[in-house]
XYZ file of C-alpha atoms in Angstrom:
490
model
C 143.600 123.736 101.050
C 140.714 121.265 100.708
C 136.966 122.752 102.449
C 136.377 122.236 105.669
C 135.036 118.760 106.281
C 132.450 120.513 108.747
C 130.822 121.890 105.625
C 129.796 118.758 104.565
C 126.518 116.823 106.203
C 124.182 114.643 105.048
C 119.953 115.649 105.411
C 117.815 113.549 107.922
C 115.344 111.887 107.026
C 116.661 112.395 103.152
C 115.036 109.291 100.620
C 117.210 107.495 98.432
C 120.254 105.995 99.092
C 123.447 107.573 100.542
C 125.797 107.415 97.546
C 123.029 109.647 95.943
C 122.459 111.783 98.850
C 126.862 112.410 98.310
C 126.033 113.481 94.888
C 123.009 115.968 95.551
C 124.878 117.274 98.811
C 127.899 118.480 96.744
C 125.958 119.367 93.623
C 123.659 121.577 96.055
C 126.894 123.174 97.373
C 128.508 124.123 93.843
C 125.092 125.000 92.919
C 124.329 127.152 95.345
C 128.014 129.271 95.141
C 129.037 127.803 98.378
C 131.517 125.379 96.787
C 133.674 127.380 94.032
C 135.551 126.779 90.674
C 139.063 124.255 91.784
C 138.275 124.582 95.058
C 139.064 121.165 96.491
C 137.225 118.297 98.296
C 137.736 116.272 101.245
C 139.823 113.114 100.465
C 137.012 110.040 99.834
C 138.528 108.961 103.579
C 138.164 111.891 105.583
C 134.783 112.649 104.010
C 133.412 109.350 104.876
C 134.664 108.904 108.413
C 133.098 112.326 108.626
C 129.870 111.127 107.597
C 130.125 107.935 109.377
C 129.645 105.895 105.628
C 131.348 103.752 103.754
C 134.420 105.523 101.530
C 132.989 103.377 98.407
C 130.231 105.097 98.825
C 131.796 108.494 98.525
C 134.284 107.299 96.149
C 131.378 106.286 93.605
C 129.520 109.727 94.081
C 132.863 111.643 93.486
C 133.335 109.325 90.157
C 129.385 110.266 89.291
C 130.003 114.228 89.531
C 133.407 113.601 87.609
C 131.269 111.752 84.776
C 128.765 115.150 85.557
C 132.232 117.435 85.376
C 130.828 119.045 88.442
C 134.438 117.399 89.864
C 137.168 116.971 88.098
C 139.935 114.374 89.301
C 143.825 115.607 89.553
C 145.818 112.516 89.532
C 146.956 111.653 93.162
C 146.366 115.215 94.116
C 142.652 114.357 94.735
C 139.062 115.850 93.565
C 138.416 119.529 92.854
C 135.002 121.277 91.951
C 135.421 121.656 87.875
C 135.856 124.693 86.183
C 132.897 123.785 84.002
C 130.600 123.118 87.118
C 126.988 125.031 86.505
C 127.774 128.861 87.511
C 125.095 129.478 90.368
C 123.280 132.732 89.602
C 124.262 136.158 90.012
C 121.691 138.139 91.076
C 120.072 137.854 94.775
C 116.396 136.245 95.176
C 114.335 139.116 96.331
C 112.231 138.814 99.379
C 108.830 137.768 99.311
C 106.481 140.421 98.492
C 103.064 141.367 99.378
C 100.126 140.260 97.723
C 97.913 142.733 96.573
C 95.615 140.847 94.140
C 92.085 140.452 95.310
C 91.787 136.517 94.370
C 87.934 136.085 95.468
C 87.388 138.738 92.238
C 90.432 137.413 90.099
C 89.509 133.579 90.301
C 86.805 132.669 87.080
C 86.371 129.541 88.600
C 87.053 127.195 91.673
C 87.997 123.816 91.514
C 89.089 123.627 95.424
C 86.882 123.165 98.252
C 84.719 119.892 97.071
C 84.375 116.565 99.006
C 87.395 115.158 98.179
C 89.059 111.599 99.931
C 92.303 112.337 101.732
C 95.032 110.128 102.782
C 98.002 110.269 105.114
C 101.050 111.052 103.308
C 102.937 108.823 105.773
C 99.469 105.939 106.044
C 102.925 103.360 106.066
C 103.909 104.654 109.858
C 100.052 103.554 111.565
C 99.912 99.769 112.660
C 96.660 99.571 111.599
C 96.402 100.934 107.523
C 92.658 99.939 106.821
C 93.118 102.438 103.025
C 92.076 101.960 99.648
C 94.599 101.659 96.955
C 97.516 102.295 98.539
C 100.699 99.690 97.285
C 102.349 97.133 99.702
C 105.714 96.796 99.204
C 105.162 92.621 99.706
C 103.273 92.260 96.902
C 104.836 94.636 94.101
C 107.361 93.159 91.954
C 110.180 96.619 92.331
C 112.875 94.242 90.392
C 111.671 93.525 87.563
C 109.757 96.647 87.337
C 113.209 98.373 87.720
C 114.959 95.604 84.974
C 111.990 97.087 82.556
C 112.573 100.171 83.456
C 116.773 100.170 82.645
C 115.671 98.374 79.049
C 113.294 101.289 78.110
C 116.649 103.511 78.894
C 118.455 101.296 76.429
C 120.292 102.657 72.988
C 117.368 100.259 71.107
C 114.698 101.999 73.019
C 115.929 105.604 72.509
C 113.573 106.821 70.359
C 110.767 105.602 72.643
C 112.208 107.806 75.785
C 112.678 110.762 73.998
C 110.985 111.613 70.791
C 107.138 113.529 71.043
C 104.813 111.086 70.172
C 102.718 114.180 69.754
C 99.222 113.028 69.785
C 100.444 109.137 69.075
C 101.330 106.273 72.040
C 103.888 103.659 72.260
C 102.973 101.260 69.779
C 104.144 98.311 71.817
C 101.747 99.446 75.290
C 98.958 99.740 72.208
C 99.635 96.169 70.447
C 99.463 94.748 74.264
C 96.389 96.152 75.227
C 94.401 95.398 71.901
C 95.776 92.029 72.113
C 95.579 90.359 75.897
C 94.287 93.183 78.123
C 90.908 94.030 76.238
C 90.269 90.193 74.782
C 90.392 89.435 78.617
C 87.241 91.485 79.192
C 85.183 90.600 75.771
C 86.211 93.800 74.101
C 87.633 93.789 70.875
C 89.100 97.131 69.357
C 91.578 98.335 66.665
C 94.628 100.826 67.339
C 92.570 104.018 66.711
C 89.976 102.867 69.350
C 92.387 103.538 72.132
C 93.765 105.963 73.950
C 96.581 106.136 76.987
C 96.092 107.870 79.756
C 97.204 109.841 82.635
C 95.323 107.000 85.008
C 91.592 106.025 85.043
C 90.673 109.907 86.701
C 92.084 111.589 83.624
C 90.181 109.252 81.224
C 87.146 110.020 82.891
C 87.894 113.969 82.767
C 88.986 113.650 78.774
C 84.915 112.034 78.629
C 83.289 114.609 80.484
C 84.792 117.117 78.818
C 84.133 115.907 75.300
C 80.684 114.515 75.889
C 78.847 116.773 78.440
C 77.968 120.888 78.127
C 75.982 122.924 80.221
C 73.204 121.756 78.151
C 73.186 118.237 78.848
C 72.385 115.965 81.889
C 74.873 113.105 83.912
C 73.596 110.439 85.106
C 76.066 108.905 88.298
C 76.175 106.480 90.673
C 75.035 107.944 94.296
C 77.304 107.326 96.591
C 80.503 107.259 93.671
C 83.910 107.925 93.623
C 84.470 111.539 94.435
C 86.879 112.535 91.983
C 84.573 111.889 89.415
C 81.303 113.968 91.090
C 84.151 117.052 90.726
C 84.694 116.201 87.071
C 81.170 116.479 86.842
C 80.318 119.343 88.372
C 83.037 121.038 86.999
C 81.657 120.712 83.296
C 78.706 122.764 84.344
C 76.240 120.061 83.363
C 73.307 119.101 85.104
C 73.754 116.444 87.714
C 71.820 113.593 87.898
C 72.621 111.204 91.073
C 71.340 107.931 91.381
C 71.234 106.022 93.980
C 72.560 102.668 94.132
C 70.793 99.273 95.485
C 72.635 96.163 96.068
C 72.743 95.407 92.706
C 74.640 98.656 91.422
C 72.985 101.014 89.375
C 69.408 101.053 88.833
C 68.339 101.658 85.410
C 64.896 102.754 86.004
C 66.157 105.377 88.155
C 67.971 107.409 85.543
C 65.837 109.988 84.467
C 64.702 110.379 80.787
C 66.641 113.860 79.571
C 70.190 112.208 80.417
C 72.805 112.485 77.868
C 75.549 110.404 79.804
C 75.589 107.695 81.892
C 78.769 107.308 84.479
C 78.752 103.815 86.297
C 81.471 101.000 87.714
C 79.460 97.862 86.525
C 82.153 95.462 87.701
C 83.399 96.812 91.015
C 80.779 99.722 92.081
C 82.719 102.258 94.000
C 82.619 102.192 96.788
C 80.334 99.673 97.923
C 81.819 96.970 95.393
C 78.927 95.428 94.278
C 78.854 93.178 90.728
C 75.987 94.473 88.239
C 74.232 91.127 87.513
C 74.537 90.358 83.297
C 70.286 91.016 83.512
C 70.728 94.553 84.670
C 73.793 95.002 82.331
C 71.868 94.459 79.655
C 68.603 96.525 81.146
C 71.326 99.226 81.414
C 72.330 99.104 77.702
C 68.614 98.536 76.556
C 67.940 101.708 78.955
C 70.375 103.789 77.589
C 69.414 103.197 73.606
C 66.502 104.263 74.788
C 67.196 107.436 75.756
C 69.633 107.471 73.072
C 72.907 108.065 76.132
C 76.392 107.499 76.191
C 77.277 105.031 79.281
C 81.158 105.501 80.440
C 82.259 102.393 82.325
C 85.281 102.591 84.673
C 86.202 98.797 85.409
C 89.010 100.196 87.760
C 89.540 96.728 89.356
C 88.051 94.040 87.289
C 91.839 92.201 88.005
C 90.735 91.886 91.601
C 88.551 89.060 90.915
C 89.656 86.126 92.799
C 87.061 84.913 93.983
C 85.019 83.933 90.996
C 86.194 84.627 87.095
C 85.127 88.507 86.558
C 81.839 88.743 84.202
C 82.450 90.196 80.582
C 83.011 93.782 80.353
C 79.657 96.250 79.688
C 81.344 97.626 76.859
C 81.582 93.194 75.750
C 77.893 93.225 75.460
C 77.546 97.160 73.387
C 76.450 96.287 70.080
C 75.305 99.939 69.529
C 79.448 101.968 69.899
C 77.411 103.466 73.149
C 79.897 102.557 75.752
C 83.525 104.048 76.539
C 85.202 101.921 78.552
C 87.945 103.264 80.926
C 90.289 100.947 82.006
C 93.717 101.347 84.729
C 96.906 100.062 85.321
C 97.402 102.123 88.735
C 95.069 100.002 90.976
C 96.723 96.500 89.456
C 100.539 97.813 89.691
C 100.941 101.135 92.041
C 98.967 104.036 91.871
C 101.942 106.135 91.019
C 102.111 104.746 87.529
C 99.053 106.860 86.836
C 98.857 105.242 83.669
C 95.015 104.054 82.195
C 93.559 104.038 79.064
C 90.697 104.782 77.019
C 88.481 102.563 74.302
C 85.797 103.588 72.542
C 84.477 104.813 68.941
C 87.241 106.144 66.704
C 84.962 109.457 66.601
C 85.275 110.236 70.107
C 88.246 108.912 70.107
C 89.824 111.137 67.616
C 88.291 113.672 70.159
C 89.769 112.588 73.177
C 93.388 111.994 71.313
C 93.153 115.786 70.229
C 91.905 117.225 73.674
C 94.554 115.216 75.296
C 97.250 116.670 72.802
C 96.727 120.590 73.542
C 96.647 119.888 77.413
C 99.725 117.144 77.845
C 100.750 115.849 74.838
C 101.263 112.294 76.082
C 102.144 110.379 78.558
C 105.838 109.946 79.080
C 107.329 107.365 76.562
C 109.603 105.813 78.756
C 106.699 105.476 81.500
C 104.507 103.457 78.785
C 107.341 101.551 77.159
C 108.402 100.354 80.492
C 104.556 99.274 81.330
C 105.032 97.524 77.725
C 107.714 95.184 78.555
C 106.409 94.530 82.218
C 103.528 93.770 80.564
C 104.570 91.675 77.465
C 107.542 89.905 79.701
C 104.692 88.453 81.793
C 105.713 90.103 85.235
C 102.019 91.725 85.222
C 99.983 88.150 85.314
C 102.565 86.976 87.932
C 102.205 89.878 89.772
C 97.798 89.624 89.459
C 98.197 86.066 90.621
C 100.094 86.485 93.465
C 98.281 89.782 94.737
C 95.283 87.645 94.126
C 96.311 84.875 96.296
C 97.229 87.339 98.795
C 93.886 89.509 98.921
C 92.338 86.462 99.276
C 93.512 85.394 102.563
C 93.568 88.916 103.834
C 89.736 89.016 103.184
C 89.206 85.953 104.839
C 90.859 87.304 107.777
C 88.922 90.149 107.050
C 85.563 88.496 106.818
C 86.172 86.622 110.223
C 87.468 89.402 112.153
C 84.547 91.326 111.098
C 82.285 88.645 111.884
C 83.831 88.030 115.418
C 83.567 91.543 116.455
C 80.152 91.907 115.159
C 80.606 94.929 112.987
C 78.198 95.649 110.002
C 78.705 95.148 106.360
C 77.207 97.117 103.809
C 78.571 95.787 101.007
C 81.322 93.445 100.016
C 82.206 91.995 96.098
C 80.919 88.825 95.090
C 84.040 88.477 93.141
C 86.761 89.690 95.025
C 88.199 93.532 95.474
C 90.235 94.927 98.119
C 87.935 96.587 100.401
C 84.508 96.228 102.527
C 82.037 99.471 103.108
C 80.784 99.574 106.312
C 78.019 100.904 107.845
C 78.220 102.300 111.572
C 75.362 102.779 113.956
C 73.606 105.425 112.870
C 74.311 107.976 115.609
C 78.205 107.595 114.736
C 79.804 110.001 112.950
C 82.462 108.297 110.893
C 85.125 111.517 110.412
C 84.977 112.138 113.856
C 85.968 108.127 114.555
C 88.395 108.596 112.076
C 90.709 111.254 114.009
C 89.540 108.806 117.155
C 91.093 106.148 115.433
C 94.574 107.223 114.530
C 95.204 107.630 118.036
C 95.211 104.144 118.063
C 97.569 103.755 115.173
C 94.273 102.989 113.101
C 93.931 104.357 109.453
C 90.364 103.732 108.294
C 88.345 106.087 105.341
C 85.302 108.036 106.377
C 82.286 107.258 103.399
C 80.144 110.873 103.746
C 82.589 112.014 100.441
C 80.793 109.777 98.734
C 77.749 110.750 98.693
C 75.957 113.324 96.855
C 73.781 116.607 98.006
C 73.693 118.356 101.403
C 72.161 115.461 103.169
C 74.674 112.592 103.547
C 74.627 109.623 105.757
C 77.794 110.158 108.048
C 77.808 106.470 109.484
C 79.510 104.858 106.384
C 83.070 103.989 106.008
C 85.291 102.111 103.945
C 87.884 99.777 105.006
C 90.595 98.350 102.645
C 92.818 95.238 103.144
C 95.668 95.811 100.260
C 98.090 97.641 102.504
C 97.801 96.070 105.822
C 99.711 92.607 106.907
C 96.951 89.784 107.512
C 98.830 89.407 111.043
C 97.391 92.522 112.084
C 93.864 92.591 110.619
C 91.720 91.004 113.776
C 93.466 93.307 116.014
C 92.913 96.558 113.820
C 89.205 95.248 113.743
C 88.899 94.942 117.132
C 90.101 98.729 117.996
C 87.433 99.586 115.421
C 84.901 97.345 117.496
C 86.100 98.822 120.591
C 86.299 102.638 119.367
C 82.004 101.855 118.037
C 81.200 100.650 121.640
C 82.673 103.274 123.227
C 81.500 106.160 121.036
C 78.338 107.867 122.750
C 74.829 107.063 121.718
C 71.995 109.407 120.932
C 71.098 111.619 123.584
């Protein structure tokens, strides 16, 4: 007797597609013990007018759990679950116990409860997604991603998905970025000069870590990208903020005992300003004086479409002072979480060895399939046409902004993907926020970016990379709208 039909449903609201969502419903039940050893299935017709699917469907996930032997197939007699199906476990779980561990005590050190920017897990649902960094479908180039991503999982690239590189990279992602990624921002670098990473964040961590102790003194951008104010303040060094002017980062305002200097000289996050080439170089001159390291994150130099991007810092270092971090997540989807380090083989040789006793690498078949996406060309088609794109989004931008009379703070000379905004000053921005999204209106409260106990709560960002250009002047105008409407100062 086959199982009951009944027993058999599919999970709402389940991602991927249905012919996967067969396999993982009958693999779950043999799993599990509730489907046993030659039991059999529901014919591939029954099942699917059950499920209300197509019986191709379910006749290509019975072939997949045959090819799995969690089935096995019995001539015209039909599909039973195999006799060399996993065995689910024999014991019981045991219920949850108590906790009696006093964690306050237990806990050496906290790494929760910062100023941290937070996103909607489901930001794709609101009409009106003013985020940073998030990846629109439109504008992401899924097929021939997913074509690179089958040839890494080719017999010629086996090697590459599954040996240990142990404290090596894929030679190919290497060659690619020594040869047209780093050339493109007047940096020139051999193979032992850089390093892959787990995304731009984890480069900066692998920096702090090797360059700061609780000796030594960080210079950083004030406001700055939060993550890496809780890298910094996590190494127990002494924290430095500066603030920023139009301009960037204002060399006479790092003080004199600072050991490392953190800035975005390209793109300053998060009000996007360019560092003229004058203060680049005032920055370098400033730092030999003090005899600093400078790390430069040039998280979006590809976002330049308005004007050709200006040479790299690290371009103009004549001294081996600069480490330049450099991503692939803002340019292709943040996901990827791939990035990469470049800087003196000494530190290098650091960071390679630090990065070996906490991950290894990154996955091989995750950096030979950014290799070929790369070296195939898809990644320059893919810049161009999110350039053309971002471009008329922030002209829609620019004029719905100007139309509604809202306030810019700061906005790239060269391009970027986002505008910070300054509110009137009585306005709190988290509290328009929550206003906001009752309005189907996703925008990014700026106090996280700030340093020290007294931050300006009238900032906010508001990014253009995720929303459809036919939507922008209306998505303005609730913001307009929700500014008038919020009270003044008593």
């Amino acid at each position: 007797m086959a199982l009951p039909v009944e027993t058999f449903f599919l999970q709402p609201g389940h991602q991927g597609t249905l012919q996967s969502q067969v396999q993982q419903m009958i693999a779950h039940g043999i799993l599990s013990g509730r489907f046993g050893s030659g039991e059999k299935l529901p014919s591939t017709r029954k099942l699917a007018t059950h499920l209300g699917i197509s019986r191709i469907t379910v006749t290509l996930a019975y072939t997949e759990l045959v090819a799995s032997d969690y089935l096995t197939a019995r001539g015209r007699s039909g599909y039973y679950v195999s006799a060399n199906a996993p065995v689910p476990p024999s014991y019981q779980p045991q219920p949850a116990s108590g906790d009696a561990v006093d964690w306050t005590r237990a806990i050496g050190q906290r790494f929760s409860g910062g100023l941290t920017l937070s996103k909607p897990q489901d930001w794709a649902r609101f009409k009106y997604p003013f985020i940073y960094g998030q990846t629109d479908p439109q504008l992401f180039d899924h097929a021939n991603w997913r074509q690179c991503a089958l040839q890494a999982l080719g017999q010629r690239d086996f090697a590459a998905l599954t040996s240990d590189y142990f404290d090596q990279d894929d030679p190919q992602l290497i060659e690619f970025i020594q040869r047209n990624t780093l050339p493109r921002r007047g940096i020139s670098a051999n193979a032992d000069q850089i390093l892959i990473t787990l995304g731009a964040q984890n480069a900066l961590w692998l920096a702090a870590q090797i360059l700061l102790t609780q000796r030594r003194t960080a210079a950083f951008e004030d406001p700055c990208y939060p993550a890496l104010r809780e890298i910094l303040t996590q190494s127990r060094c002494h924290l430095a903020p500066v603030r920023v002017d139009r301009d960037g980062l204002p060399p006479d305002g790092i003080p004199p005992d600072t050991d490392v200097i953190f800035s975005t000289p390209s793109h300053q996050c998060p009000t996007t300003s360019t560092m003229p080439m004058a203060r680049r170089q005032a920055l370098l001159d400033r730092a030999r004086e003090l005899d600093a390291l400078i790390v430069e994150d040039d998280y979006e130099f590809e976002m330049s479409f308005l004007e050709p991007p200006s040479p790299a810092l690290k371009s103009m270092d004549v001294d081996g002072r600069v480490i330049y971090v450099g991503s692939f997540s803002k340019s292709l989807f943040p996901g990827l979480r791939l990035g990469y380090l470049v800087g003196s083989e000494p530190f290098v040789r650091e960071a390679r060895a630090l990065r070996t006793s906490v991950l290894r690498h990154p996955p091989g078949h995750i950096q030979r399939t950014a290799a070929y996406f790369l070296s195939m060309g898809h990644y320059d088609a893919q810049i161009r046409k999110m350039g053309a794109a971002l471009h008329k989004r922030r002209d829609a931008m620019q004029s719905a902004i100007e139309a509604h009379g809202l306030e810019i703070a700061g906005q790239g000379a060269f391009g970027g993907s986002s505008y910070w905004m300054r509110a009137p000053q009585h306005v709190d921005t988290r509290q328009l926020t929550q206003q906001l999204q009752g309005v189907g209106v996703l925008i990014e409260p700026g106090h996280a970016f700030f340093s020290g106990d007294d931050q300006p709560q009238n900032y906010y960002r508001l990014g253009y990379s995720s929303i459809n250009i036919d939507r922008i002047h209306d998505g303005v105008g609730l913001i307009a709208k929700a500014l008038s409407d919020h009270p003044g100062p008593k």
